Short mmCIF file of C-alpha atoms in Angstrom, two decimals:
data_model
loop_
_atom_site.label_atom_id
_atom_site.label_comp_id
_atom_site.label_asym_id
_atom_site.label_seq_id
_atom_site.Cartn_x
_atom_site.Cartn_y
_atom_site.Cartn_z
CA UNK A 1125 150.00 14.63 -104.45
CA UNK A 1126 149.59 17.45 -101.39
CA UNK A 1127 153.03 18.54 -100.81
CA UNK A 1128 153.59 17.95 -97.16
CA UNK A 1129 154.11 21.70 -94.97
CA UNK A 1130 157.43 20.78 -94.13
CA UNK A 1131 158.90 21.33 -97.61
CA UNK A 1132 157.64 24.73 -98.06
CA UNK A 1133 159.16 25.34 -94.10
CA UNK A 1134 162.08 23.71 -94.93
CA UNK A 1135 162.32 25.83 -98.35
CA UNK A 1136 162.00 29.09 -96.15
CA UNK A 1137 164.86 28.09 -93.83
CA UNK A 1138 167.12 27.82 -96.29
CA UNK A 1139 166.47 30.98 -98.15
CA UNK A 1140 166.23 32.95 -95.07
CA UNK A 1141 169.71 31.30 -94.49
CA UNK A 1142 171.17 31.68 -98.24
CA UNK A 1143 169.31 34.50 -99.67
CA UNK A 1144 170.77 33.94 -103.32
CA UNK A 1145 168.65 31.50 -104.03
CA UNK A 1146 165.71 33.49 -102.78
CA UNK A 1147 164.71 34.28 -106.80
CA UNK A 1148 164.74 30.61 -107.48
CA UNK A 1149 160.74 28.61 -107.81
CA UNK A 1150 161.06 25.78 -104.68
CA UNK A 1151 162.74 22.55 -105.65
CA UNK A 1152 161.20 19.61 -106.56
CA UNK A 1153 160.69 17.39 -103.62
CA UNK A 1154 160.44 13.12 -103.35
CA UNK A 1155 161.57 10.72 -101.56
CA UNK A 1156 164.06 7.88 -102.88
CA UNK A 1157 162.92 4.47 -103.49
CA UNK A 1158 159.82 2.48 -103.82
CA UNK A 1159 159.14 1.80 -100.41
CA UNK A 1160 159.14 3.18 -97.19
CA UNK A 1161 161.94 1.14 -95.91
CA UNK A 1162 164.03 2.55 -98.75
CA UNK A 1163 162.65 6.02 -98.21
CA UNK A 1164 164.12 5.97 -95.00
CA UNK A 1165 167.27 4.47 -95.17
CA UNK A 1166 168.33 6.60 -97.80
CA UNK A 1167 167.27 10.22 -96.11
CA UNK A 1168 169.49 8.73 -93.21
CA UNK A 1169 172.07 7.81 -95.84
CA UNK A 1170 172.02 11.21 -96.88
CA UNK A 1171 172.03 13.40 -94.15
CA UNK A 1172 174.66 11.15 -92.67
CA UNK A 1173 176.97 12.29 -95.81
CA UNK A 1174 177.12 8.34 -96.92
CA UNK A 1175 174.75 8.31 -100.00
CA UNK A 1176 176.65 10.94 -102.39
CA UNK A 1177 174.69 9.65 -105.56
CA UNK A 1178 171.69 8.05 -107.01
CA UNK A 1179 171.13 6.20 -110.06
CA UNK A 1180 168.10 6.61 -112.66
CA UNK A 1181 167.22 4.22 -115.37
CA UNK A 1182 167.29 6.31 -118.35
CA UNK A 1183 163.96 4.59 -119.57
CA UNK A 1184 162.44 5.20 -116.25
CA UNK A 1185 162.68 8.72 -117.09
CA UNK A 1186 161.84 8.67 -120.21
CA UNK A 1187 158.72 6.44 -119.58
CA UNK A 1188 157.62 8.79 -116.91
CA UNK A 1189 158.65 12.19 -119.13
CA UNK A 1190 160.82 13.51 -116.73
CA UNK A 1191 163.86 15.33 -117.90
CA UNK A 1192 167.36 14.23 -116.73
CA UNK A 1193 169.22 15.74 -113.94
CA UNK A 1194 171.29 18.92 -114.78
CA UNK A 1195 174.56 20.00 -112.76
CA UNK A 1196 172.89 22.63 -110.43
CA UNK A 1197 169.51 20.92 -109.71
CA UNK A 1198 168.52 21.30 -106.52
CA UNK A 1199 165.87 18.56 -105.01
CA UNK A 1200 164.17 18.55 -101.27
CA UNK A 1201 164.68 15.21 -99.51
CA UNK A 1202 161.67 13.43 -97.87
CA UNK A 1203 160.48 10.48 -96.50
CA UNK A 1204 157.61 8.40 -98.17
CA UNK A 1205 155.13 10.57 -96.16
CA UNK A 1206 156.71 13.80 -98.11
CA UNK A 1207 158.34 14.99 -94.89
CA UNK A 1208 161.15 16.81 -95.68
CA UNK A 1209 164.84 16.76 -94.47
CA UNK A 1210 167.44 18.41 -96.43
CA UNK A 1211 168.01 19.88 -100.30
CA UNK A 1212 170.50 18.41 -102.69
CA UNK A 1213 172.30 19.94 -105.58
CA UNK A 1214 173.43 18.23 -108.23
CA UNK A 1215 177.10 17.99 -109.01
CA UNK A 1216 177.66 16.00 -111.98
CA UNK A 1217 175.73 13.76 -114.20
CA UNK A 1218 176.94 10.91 -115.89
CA UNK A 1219 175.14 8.23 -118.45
CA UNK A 1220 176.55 4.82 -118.35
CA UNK A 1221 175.09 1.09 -119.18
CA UNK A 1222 174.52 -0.84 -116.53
CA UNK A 1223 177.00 -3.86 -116.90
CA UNK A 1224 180.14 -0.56 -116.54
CA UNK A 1225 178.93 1.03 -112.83
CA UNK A 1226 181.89 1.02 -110.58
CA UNK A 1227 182.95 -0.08 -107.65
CA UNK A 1228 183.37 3.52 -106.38
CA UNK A 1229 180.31 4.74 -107.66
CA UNK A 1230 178.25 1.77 -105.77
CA UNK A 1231 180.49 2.82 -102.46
CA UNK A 1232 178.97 6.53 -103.26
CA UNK A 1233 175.48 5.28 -103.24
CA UNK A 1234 175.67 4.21 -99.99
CA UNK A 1235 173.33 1.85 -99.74
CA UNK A 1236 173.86 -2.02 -98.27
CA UNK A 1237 177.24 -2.90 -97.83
CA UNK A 1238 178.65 -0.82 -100.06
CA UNK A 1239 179.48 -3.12 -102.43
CA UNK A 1240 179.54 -3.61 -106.27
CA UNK A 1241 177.28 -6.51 -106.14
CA UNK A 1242 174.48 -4.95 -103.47
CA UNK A 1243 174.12 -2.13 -105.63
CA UNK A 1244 174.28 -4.03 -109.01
CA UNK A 1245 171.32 -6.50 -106.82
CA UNK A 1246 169.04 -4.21 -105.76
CA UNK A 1247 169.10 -1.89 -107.99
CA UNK A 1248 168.59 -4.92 -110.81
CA UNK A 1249 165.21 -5.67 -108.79
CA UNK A 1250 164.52 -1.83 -107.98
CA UNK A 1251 164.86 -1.76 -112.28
CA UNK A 1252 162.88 -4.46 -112.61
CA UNK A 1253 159.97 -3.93 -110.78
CA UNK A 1254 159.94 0.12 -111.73
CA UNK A 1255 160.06 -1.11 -115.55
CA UNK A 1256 157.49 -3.83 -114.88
CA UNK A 1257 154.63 -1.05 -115.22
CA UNK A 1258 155.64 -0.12 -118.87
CA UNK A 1259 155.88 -3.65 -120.06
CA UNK A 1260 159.33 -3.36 -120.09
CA UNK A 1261 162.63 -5.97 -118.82
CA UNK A 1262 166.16 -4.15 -117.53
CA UNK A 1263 169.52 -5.58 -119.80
CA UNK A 1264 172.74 -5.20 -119.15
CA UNK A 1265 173.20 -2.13 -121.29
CA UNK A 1266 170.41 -0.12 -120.36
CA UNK A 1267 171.42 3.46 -119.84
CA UNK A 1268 171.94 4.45 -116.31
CA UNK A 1269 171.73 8.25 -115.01
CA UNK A 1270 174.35 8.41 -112.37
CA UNK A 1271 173.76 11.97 -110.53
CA UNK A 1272 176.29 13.21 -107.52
CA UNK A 1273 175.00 15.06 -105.23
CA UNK A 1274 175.96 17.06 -102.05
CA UNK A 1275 173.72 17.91 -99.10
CA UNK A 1276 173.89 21.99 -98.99
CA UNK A 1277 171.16 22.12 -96.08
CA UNK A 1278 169.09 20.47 -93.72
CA UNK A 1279 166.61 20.27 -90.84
CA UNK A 1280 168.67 22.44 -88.16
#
């Protein structure tokens, strides 16, 4: 995938602006979500300070050998067209079955409502279909990575 120009820009801002990260390699940088829709919402979610966390299935990860988020990670923001907006760094990280995600955590996401049962709904389906391609079904116990984030830049 051609990494859009704006993440490398929006890289250089921010080291020009904090130069103690100017040693670090550039961040990973993706969108969130499986659509565009999604994409969206959640880059507004996030640079509005409403969408403090995001959850990974633990199988998803695995599936797709990528490692789990570490406390310090920092991640570029984009859009489904790999524009980016702002960089994320990872708080905390916290592995929990499904059927035991909070209330508060769901409010952190953000997303819908805000509720227990929007995140516990889309998230099910946002499971399902992302396990669909491995031949695999979500349960109620399946490990989820619950990462906390806070927005530490973006587009000025």
């Amino acid at each position: 995938l051609m990494s859009h120009s704006s993440v490398s820009e929006l890289w250089e801002a921010f080291i020009a602006d904090h130069p103690e990260y100017q040693s670090q390699p550039q961040p990973p940088a993706d969108h969130f979500g499986d659509s565009e829709e999604v994409a969206a919402s959640c880059v507004e979610l996030v640079l509005s300070g409403k969408k403090r966390v995001t959850s990974h299935s633990l199988l998803g990860l695995q599936f797709r050998k990528e490692r789990l988020p570490k406390i310090g990670d920092l991640n570029i923001i984009t859009d489904w067209e790999g524009k980016a907006y702002g960089i994320t760094r990872t708080l905390k990280v916290r592995l929990k079955p499904f059927f035991s995600i909070s209330a508060e955590h769901a409010r952190l996401e953000g997303e819908g409502d805000g509720s227990l049962k929007y995140w516990k709904t889309s998230h099910w389906d946002y499971y399902t279909r992302e396990l669909e391609a491995f031949g695999k079904t979500p349960v109620e116990s399946m490990i989820i990575v619950c990462e906390e984030f806070e927005l530490i830049y973006k587009l000025p």
